[in-house]
PDB file of N, CA, C and O in Angstrom:
ATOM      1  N   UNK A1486       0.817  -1.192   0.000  1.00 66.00           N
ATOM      2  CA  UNK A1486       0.000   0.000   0.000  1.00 66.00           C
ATOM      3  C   UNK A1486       0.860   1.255   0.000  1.00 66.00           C
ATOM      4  O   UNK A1486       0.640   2.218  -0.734  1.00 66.00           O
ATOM      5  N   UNK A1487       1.866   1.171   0.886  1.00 72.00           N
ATOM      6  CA  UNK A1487       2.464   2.657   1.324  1.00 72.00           C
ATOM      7  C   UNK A1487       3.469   2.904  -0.158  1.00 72.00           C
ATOM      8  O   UNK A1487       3.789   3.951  -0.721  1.00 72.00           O
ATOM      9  N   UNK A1488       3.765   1.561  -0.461  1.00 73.00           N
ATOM     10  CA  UNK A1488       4.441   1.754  -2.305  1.00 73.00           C
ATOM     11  C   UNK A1488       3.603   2.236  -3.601  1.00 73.00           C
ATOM     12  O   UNK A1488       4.250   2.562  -4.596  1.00 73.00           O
ATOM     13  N   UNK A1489       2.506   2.281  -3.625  1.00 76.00           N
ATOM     14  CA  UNK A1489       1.066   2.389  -4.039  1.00 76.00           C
ATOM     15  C   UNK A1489       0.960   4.067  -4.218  1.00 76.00           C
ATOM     16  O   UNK A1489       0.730   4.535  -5.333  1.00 76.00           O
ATOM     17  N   UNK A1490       1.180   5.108  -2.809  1.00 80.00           N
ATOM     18  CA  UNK A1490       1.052   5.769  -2.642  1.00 80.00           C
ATOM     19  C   UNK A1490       1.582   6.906  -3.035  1.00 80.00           C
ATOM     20  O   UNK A1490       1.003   7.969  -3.260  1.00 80.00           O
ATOM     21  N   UNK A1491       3.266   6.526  -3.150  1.00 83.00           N
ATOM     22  CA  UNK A1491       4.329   7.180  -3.512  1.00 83.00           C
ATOM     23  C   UNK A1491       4.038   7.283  -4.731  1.00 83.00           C
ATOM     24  O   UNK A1491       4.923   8.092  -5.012  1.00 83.00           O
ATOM     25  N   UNK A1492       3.451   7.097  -5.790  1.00 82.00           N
ATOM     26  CA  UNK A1492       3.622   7.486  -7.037  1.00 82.00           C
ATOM     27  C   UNK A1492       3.636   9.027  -7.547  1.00 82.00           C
ATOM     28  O   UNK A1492       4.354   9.652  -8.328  1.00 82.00           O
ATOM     29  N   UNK A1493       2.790   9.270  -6.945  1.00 80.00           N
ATOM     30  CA  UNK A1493       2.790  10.836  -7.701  1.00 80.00           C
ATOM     31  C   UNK A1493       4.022  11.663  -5.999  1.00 80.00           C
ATOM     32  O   UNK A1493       4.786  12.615  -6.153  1.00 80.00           O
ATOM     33  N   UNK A1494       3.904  11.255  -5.254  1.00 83.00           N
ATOM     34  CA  UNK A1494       4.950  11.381  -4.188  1.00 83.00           C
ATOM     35  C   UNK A1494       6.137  12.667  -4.461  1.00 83.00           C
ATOM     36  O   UNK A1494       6.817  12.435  -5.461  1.00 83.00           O
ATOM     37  N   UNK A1495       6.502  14.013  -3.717  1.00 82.00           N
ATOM     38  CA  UNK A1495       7.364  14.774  -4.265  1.00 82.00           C
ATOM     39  C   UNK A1495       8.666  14.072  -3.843  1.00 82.00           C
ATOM     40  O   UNK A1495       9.491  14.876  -4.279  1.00 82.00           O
ATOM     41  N   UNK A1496       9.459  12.966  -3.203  1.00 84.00           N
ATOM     42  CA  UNK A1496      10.386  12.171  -2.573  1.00 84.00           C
ATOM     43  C   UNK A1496      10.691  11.437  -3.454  1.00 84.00           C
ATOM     44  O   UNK A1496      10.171  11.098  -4.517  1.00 84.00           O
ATOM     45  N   UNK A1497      12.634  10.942  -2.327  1.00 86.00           N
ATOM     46  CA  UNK A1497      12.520  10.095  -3.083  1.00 86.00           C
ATOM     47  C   UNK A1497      12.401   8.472  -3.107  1.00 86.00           C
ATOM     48  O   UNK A1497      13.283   7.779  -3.614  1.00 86.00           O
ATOM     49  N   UNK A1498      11.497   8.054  -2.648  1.00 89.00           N
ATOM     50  CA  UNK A1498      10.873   7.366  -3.189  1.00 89.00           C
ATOM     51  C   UNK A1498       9.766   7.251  -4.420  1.00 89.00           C
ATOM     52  O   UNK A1498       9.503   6.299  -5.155  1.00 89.00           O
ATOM     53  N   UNK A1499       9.437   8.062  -4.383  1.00 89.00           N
ATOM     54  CA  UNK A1499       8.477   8.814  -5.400  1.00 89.00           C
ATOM     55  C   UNK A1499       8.985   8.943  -6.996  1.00 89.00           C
ATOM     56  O   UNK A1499       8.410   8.729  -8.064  1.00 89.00           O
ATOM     57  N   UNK A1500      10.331   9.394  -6.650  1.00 88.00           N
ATOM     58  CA  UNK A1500      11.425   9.490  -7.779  1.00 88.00           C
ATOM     59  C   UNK A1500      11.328   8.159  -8.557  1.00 88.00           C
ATOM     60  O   UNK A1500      10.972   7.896  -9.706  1.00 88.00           O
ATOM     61  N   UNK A1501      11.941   7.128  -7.124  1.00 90.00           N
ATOM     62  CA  UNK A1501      12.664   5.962  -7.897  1.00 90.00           C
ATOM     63  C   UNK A1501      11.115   5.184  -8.276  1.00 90.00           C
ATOM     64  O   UNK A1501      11.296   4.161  -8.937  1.00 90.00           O
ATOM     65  N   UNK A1502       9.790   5.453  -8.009  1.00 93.00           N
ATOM     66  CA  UNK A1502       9.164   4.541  -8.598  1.00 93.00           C
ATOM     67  C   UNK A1502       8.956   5.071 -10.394  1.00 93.00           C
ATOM     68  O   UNK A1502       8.842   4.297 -11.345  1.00 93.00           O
ATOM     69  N   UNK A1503       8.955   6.031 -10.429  1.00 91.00           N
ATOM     70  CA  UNK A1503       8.799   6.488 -11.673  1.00 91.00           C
ATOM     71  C   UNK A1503      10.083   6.229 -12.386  1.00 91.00           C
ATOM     72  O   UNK A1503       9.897   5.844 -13.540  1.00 91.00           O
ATOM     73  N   UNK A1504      11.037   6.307 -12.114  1.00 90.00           N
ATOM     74  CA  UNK A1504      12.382   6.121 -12.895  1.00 90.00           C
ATOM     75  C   UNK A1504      12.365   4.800 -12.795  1.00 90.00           C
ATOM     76  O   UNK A1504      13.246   4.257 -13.462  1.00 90.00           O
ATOM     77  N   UNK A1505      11.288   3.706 -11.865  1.00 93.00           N
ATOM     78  CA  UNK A1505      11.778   2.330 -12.308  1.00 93.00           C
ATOM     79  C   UNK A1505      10.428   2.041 -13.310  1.00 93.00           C
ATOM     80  O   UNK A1505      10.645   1.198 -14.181  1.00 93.00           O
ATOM     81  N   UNK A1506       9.348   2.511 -13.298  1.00 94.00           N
ATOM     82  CA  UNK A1506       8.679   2.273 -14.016  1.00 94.00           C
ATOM     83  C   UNK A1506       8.716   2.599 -15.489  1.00 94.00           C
ATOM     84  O   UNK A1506       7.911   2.025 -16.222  1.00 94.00           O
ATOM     85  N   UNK A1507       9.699   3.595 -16.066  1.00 93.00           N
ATOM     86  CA  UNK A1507       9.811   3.502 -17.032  1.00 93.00           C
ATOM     87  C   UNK A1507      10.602   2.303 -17.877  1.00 93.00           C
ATOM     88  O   UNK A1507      10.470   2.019 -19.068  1.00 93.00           O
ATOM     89  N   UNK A1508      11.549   1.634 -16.779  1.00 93.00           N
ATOM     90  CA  UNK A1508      12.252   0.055 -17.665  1.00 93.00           C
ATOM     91  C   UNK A1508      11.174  -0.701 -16.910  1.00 93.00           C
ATOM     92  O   UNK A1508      10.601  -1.273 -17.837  1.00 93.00           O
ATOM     93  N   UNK A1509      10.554  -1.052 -15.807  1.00 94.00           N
ATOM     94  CA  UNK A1509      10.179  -2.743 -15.445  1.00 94.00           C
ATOM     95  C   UNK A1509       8.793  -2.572 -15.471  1.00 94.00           C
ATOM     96  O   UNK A1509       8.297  -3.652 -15.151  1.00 94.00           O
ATOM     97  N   UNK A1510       7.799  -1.621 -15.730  1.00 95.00           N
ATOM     98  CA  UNK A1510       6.843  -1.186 -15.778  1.00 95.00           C
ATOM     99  C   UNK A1510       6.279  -1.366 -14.561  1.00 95.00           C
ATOM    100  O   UNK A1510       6.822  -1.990 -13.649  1.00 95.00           O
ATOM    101  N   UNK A1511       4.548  -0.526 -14.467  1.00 93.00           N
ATOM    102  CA  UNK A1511       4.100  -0.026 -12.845  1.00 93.00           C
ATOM    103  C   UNK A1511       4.039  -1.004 -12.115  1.00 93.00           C
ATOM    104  O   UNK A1511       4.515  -0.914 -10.983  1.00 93.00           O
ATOM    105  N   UNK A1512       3.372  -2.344 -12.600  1.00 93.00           N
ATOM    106  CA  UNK A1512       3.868  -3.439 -11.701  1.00 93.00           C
ATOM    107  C   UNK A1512       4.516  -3.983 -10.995  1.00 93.00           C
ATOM    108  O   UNK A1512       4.317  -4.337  -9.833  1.00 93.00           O
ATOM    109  N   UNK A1513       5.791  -4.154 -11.988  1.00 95.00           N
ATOM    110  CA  UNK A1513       6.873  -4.589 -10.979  1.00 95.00           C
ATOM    111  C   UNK A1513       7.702  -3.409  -9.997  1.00 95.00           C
ATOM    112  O   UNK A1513       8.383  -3.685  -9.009  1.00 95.00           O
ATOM    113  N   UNK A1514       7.387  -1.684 -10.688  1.00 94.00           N
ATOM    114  CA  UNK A1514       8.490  -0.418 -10.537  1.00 94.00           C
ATOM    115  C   UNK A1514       7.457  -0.804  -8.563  1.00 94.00           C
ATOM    116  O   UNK A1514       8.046  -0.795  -7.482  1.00 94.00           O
ATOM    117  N   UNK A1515       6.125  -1.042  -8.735  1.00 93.00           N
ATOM    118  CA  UNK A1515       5.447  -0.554  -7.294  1.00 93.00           C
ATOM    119  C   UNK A1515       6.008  -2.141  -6.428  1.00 93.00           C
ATOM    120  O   UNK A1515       6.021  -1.837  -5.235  1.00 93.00           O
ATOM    121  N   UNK A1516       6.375  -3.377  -6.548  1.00 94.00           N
ATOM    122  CA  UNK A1516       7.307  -3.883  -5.967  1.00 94.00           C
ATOM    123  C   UNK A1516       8.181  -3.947  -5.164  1.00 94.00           C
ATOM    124  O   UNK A1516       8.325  -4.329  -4.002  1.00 94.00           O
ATOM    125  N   UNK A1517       9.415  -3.030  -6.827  1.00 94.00           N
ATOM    126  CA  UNK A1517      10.452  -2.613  -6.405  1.00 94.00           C
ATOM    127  C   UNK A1517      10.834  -1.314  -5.322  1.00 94.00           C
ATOM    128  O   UNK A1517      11.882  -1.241  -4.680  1.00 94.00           O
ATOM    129  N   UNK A1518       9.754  -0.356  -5.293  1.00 93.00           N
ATOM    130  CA  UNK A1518       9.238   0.445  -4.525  1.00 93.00           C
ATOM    131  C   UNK A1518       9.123   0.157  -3.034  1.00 93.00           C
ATOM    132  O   UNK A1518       9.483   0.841  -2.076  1.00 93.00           O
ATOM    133  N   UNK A1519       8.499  -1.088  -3.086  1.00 93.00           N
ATOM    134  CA  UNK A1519       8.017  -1.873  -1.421  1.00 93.00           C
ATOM    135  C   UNK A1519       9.098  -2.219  -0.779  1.00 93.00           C
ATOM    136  O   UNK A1519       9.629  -1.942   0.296  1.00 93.00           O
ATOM    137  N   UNK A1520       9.392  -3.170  -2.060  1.00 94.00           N
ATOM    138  CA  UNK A1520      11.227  -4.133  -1.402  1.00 94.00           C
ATOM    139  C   UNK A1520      12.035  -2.496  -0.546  1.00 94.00           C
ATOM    140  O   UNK A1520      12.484  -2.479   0.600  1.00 94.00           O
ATOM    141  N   UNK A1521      11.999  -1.007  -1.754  1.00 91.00           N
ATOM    142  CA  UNK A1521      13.240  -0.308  -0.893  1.00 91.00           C
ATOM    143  C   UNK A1521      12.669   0.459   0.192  1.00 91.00           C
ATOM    144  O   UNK A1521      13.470   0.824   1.053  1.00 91.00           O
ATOM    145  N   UNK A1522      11.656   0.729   0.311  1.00 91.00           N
ATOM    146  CA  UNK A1522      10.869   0.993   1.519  1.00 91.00           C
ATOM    147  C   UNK A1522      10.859  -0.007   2.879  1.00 91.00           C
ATOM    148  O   UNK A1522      11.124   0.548   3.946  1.00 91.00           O
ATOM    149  N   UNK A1523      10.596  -1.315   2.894  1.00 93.00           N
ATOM    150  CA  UNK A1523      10.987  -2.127   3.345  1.00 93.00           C
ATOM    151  C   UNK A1523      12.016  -2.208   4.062  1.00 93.00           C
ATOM    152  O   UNK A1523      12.046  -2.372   5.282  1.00 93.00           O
ATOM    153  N   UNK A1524      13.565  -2.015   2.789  1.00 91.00           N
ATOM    154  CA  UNK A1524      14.524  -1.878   3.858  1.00 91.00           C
ATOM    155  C   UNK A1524      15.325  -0.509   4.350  1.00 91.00           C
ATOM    156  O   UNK A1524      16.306  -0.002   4.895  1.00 91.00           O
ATOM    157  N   UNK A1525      14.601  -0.423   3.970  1.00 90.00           N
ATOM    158  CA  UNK A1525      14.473   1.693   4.890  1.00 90.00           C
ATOM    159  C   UNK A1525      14.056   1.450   6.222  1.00 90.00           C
ATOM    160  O   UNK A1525      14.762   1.676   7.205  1.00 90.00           O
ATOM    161  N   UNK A1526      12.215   0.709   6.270  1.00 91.00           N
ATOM    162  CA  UNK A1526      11.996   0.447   7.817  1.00 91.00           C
ATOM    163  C   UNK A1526      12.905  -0.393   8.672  1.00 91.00           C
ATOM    164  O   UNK A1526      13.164  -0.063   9.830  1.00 91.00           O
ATOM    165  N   UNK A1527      13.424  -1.553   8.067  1.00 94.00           N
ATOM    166  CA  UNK A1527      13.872  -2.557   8.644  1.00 94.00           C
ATOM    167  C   UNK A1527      15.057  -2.101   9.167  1.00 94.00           C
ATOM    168  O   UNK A1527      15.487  -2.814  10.074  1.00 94.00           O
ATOM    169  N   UNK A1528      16.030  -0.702   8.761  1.00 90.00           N
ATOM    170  CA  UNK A1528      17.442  -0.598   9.277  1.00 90.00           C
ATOM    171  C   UNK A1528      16.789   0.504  10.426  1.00 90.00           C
ATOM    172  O   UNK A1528      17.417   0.739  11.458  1.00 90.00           O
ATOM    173  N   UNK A1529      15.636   1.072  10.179  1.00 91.00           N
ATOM    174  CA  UNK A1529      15.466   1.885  11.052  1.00 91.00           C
ATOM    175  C   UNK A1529      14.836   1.147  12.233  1.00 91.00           C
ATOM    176  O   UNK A1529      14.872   1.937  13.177  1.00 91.00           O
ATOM    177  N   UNK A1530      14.292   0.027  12.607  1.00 94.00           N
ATOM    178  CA  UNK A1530      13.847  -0.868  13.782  1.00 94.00           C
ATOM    179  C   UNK A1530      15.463  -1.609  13.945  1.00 94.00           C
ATOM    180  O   UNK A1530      15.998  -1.714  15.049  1.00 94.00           O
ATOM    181  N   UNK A1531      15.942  -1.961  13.003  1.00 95.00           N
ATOM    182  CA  UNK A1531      17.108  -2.604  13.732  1.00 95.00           C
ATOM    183  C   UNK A1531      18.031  -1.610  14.356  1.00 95.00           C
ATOM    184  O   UNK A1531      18.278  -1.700  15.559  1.00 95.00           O
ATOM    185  N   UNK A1532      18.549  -0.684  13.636  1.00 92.00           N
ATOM    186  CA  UNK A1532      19.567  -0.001  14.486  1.00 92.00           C
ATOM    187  C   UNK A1532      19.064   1.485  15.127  1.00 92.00           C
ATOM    188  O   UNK A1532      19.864   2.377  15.411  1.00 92.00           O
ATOM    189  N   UNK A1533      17.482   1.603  15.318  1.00 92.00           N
ATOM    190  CA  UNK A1533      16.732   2.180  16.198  1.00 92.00           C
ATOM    191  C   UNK A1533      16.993   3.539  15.910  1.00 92.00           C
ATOM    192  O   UNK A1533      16.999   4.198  16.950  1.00 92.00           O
ATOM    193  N   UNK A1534      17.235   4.283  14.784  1.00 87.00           N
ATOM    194  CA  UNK A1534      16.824   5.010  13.801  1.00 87.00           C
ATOM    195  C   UNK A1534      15.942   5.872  13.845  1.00 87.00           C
ATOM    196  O   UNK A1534      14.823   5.390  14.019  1.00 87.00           O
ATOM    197  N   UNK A1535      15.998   7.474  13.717  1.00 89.00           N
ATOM    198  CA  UNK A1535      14.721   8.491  13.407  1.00 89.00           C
ATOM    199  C   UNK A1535      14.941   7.799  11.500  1.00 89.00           C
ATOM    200  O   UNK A1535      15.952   7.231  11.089  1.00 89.00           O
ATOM    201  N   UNK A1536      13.905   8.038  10.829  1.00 81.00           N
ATOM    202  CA  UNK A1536      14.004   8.303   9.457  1.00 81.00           C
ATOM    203  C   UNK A1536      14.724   9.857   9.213  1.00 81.00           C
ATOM    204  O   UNK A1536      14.859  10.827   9.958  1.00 81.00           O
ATOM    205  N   UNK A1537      14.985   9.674   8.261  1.00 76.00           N
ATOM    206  CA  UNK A1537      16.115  10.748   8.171  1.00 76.00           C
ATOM    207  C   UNK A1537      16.346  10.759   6.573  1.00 76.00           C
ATOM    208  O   UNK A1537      17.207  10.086   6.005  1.00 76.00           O
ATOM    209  N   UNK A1538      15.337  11.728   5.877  1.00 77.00           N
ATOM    210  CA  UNK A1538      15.011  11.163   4.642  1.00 77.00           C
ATOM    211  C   UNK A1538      15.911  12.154   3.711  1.00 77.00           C
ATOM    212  O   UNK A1538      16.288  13.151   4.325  1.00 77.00           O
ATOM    213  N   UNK A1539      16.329  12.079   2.354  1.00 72.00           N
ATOM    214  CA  UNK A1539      16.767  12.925   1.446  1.00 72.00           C
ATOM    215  C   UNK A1539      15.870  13.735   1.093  1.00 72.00           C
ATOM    216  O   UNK A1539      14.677  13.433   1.119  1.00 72.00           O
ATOM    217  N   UNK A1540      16.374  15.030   0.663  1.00 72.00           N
ATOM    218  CA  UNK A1540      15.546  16.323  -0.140  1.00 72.00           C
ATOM    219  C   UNK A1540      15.452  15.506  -1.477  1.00 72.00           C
ATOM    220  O   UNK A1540      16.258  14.595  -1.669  1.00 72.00           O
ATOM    221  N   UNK A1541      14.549  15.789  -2.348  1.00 74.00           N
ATOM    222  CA  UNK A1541      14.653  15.349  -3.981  1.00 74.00           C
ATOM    223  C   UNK A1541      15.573  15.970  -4.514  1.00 74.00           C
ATOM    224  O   UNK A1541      16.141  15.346  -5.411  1.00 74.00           O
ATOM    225  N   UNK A1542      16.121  17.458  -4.200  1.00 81.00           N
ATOM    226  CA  UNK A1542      17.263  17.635  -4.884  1.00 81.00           C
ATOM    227  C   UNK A1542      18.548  16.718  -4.571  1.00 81.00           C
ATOM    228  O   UNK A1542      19.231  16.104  -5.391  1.00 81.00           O
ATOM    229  N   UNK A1543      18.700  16.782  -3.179  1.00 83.00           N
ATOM    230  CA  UNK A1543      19.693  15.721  -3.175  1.00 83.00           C
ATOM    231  C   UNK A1543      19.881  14.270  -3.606  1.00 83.00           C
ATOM    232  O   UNK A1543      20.910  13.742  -4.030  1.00 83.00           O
ATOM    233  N   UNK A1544      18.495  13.654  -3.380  1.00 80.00           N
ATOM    234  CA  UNK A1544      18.378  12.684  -4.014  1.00 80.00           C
ATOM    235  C   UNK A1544      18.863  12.682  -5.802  1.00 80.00           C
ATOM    236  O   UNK A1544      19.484  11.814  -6.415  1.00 80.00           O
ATOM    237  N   UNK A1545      18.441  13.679  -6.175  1.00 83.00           N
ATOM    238  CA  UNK A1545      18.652  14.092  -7.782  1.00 83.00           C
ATOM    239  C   UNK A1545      20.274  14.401  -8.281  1.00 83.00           C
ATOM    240  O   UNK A1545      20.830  14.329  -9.377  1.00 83.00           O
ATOM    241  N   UNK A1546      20.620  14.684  -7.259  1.00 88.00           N
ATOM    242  CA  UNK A1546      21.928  14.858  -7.318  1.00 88.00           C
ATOM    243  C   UNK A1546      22.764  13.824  -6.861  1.00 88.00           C
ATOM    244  O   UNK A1546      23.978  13.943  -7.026  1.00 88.00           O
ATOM    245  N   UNK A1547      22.263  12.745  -6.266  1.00 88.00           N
ATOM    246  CA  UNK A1547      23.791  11.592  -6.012  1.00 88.00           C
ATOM    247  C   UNK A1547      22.688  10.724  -7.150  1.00 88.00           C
ATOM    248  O   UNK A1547      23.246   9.628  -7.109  1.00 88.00           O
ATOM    249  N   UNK A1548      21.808  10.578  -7.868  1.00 88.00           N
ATOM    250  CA  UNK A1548      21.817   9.487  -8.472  1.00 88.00           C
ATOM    251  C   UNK A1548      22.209  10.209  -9.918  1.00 88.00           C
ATOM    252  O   UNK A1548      22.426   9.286 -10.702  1.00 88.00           O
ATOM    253  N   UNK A1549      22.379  11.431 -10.560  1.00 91.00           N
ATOM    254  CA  UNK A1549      23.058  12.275 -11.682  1.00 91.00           C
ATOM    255  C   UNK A1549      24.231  12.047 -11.608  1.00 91.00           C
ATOM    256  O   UNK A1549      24.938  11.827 -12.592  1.00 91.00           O
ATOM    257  N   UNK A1550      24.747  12.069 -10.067  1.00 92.00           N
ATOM    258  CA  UNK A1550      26.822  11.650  -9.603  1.00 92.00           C
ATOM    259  C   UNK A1550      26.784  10.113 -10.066  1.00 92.00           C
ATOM    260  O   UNK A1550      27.927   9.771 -10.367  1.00 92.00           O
ATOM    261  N   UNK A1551      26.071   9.312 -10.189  1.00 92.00           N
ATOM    262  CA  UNK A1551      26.188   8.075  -9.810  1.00 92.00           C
ATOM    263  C   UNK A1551      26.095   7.776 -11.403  1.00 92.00           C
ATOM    264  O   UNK A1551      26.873   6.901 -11.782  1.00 92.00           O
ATOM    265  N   UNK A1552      25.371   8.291 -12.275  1.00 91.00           N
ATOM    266  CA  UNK A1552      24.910   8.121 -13.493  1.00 91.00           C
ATOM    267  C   UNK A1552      26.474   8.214 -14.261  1.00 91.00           C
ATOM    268  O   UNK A1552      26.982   7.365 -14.994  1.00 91.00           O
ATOM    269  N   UNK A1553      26.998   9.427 -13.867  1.00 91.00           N
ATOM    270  CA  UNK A1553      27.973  10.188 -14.682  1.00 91.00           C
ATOM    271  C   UNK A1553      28.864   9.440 -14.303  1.00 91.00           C
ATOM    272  O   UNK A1553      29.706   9.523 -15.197  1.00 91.00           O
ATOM    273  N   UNK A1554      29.394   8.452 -13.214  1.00 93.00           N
ATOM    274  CA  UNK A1554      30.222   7.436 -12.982  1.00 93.00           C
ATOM    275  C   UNK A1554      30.160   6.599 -13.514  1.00 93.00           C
ATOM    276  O   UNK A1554      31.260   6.083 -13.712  1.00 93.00           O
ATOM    277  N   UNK A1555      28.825   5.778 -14.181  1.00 94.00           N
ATOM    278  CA  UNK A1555      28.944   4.594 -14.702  1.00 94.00           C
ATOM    279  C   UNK A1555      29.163   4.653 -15.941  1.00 94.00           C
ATOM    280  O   UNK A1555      29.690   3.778 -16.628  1.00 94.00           O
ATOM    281  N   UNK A1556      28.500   6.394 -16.512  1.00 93.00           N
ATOM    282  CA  UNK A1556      29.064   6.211 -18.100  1.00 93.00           C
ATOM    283  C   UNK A1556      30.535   6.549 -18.270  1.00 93.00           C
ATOM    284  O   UNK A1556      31.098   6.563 -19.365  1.00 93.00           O
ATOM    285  N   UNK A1557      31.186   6.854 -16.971  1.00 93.00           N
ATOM    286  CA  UNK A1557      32.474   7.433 -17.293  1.00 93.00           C
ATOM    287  C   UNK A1557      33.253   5.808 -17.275  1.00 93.00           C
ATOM    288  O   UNK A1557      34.333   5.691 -17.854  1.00 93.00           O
ATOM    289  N   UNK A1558      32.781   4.908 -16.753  1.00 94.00           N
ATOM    290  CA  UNK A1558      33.581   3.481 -16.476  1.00 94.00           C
ATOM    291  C   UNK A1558      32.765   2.979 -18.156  1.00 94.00           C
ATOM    292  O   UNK A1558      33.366   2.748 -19.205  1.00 94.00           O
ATOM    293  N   UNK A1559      31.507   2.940 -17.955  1.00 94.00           N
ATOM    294  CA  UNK A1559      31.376   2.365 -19.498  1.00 94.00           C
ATOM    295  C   UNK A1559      32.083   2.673 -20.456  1.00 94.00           C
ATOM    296  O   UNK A1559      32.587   1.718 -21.046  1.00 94.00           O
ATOM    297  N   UNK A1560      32.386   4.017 -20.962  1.00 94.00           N
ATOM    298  CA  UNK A1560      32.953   4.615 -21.892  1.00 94.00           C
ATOM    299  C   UNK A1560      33.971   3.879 -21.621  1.00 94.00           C
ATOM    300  O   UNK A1560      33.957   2.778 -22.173  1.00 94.00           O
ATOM    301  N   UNK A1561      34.986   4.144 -20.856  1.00 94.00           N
ATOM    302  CA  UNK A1561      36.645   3.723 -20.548  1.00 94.00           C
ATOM    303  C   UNK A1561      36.451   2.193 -21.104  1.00 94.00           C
ATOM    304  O   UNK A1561      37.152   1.991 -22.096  1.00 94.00           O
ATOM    305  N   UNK A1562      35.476   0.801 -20.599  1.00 95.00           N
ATOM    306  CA  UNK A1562      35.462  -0.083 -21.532  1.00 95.00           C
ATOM    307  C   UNK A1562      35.657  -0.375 -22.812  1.00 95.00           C
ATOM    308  O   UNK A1562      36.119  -1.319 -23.452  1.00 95.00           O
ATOM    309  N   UNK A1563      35.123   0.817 -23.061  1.00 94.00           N
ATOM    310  CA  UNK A1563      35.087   0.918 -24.639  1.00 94.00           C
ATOM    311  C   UNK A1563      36.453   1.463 -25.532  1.00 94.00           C
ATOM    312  O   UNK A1563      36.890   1.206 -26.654  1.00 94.00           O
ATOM    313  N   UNK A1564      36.870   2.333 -24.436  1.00 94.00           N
ATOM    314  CA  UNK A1564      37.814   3.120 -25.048  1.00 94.00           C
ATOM    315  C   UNK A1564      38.125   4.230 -25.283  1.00 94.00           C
ATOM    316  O   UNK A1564      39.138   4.678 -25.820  1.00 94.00           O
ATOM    317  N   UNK A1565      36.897   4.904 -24.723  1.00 93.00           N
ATOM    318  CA  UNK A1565      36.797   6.068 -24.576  1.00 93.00           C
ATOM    319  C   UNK A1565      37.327   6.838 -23.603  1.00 93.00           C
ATOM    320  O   UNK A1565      38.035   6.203 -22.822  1.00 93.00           O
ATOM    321  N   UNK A1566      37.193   8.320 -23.324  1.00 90.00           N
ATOM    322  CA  UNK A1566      37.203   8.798 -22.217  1.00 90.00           C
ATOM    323  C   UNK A1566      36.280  10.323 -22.423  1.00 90.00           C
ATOM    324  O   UNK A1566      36.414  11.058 -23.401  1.00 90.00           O
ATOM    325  N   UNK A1567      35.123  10.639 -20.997  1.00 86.00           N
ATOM    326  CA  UNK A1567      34.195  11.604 -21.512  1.00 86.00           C
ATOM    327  C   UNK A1567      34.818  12.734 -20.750  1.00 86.00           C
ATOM    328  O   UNK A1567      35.503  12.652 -19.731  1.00 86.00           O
ATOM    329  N   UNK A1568      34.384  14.046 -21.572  1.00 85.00           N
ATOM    330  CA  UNK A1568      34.947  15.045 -21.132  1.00 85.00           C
ATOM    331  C   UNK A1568      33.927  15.992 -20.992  1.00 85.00           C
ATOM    332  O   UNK A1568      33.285  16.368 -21.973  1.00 85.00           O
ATOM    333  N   UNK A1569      33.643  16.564 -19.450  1.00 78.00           N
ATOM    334  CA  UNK A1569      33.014  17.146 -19.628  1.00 78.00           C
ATOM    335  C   UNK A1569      32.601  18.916 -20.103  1.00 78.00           C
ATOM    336  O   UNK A1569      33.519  19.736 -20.084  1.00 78.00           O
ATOM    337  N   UNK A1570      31.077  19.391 -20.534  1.00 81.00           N
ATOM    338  CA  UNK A1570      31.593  20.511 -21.015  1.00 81.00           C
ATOM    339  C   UNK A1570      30.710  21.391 -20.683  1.00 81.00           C
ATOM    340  O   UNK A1570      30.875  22.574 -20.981  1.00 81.00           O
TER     341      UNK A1570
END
């Protein structure tokens, strides 16, 4: 349910269901949604945790850092190297 909810959601969770629903579609993206919600609650009962959530900008910003890392290692596979501009 609470994965259900997040869809139109300004968070990020909210984010990642829409960015997963565009590859695994709403089905599986509201799932995958639960599973990371899930273990959001679960570290916060185990190691007794306030939630302590990301801004969407920040969120927007380590998964853009994270993006620009993998094409910078993909490229280098290839042979490349990206430069930015």
């Amino acid at each position: 349910m609470a994965a259900q909810s997040v869809k139109q959601a300004d968070n990020p969770f909210g984010m990642l269901y829409r960015r997963l629903r565009t590859r695994l579609g709403p089905s599986q993206a509201t799932v995958a949604t639960a599973h990371a919600i899930a273990r959001v609650v679960y570290k916060m009962l185990k190691n007794k945790v306030e939630f302590d959530p990301l801004s969407v900008n920040e969120y927007q910003a380590k998964y853009e850092e994270q993006q620009i890392k993998y094409m910078k290692k993909r490229a280098a596979r290839f042979g490349y190297q990206l430069i930015p501009t």
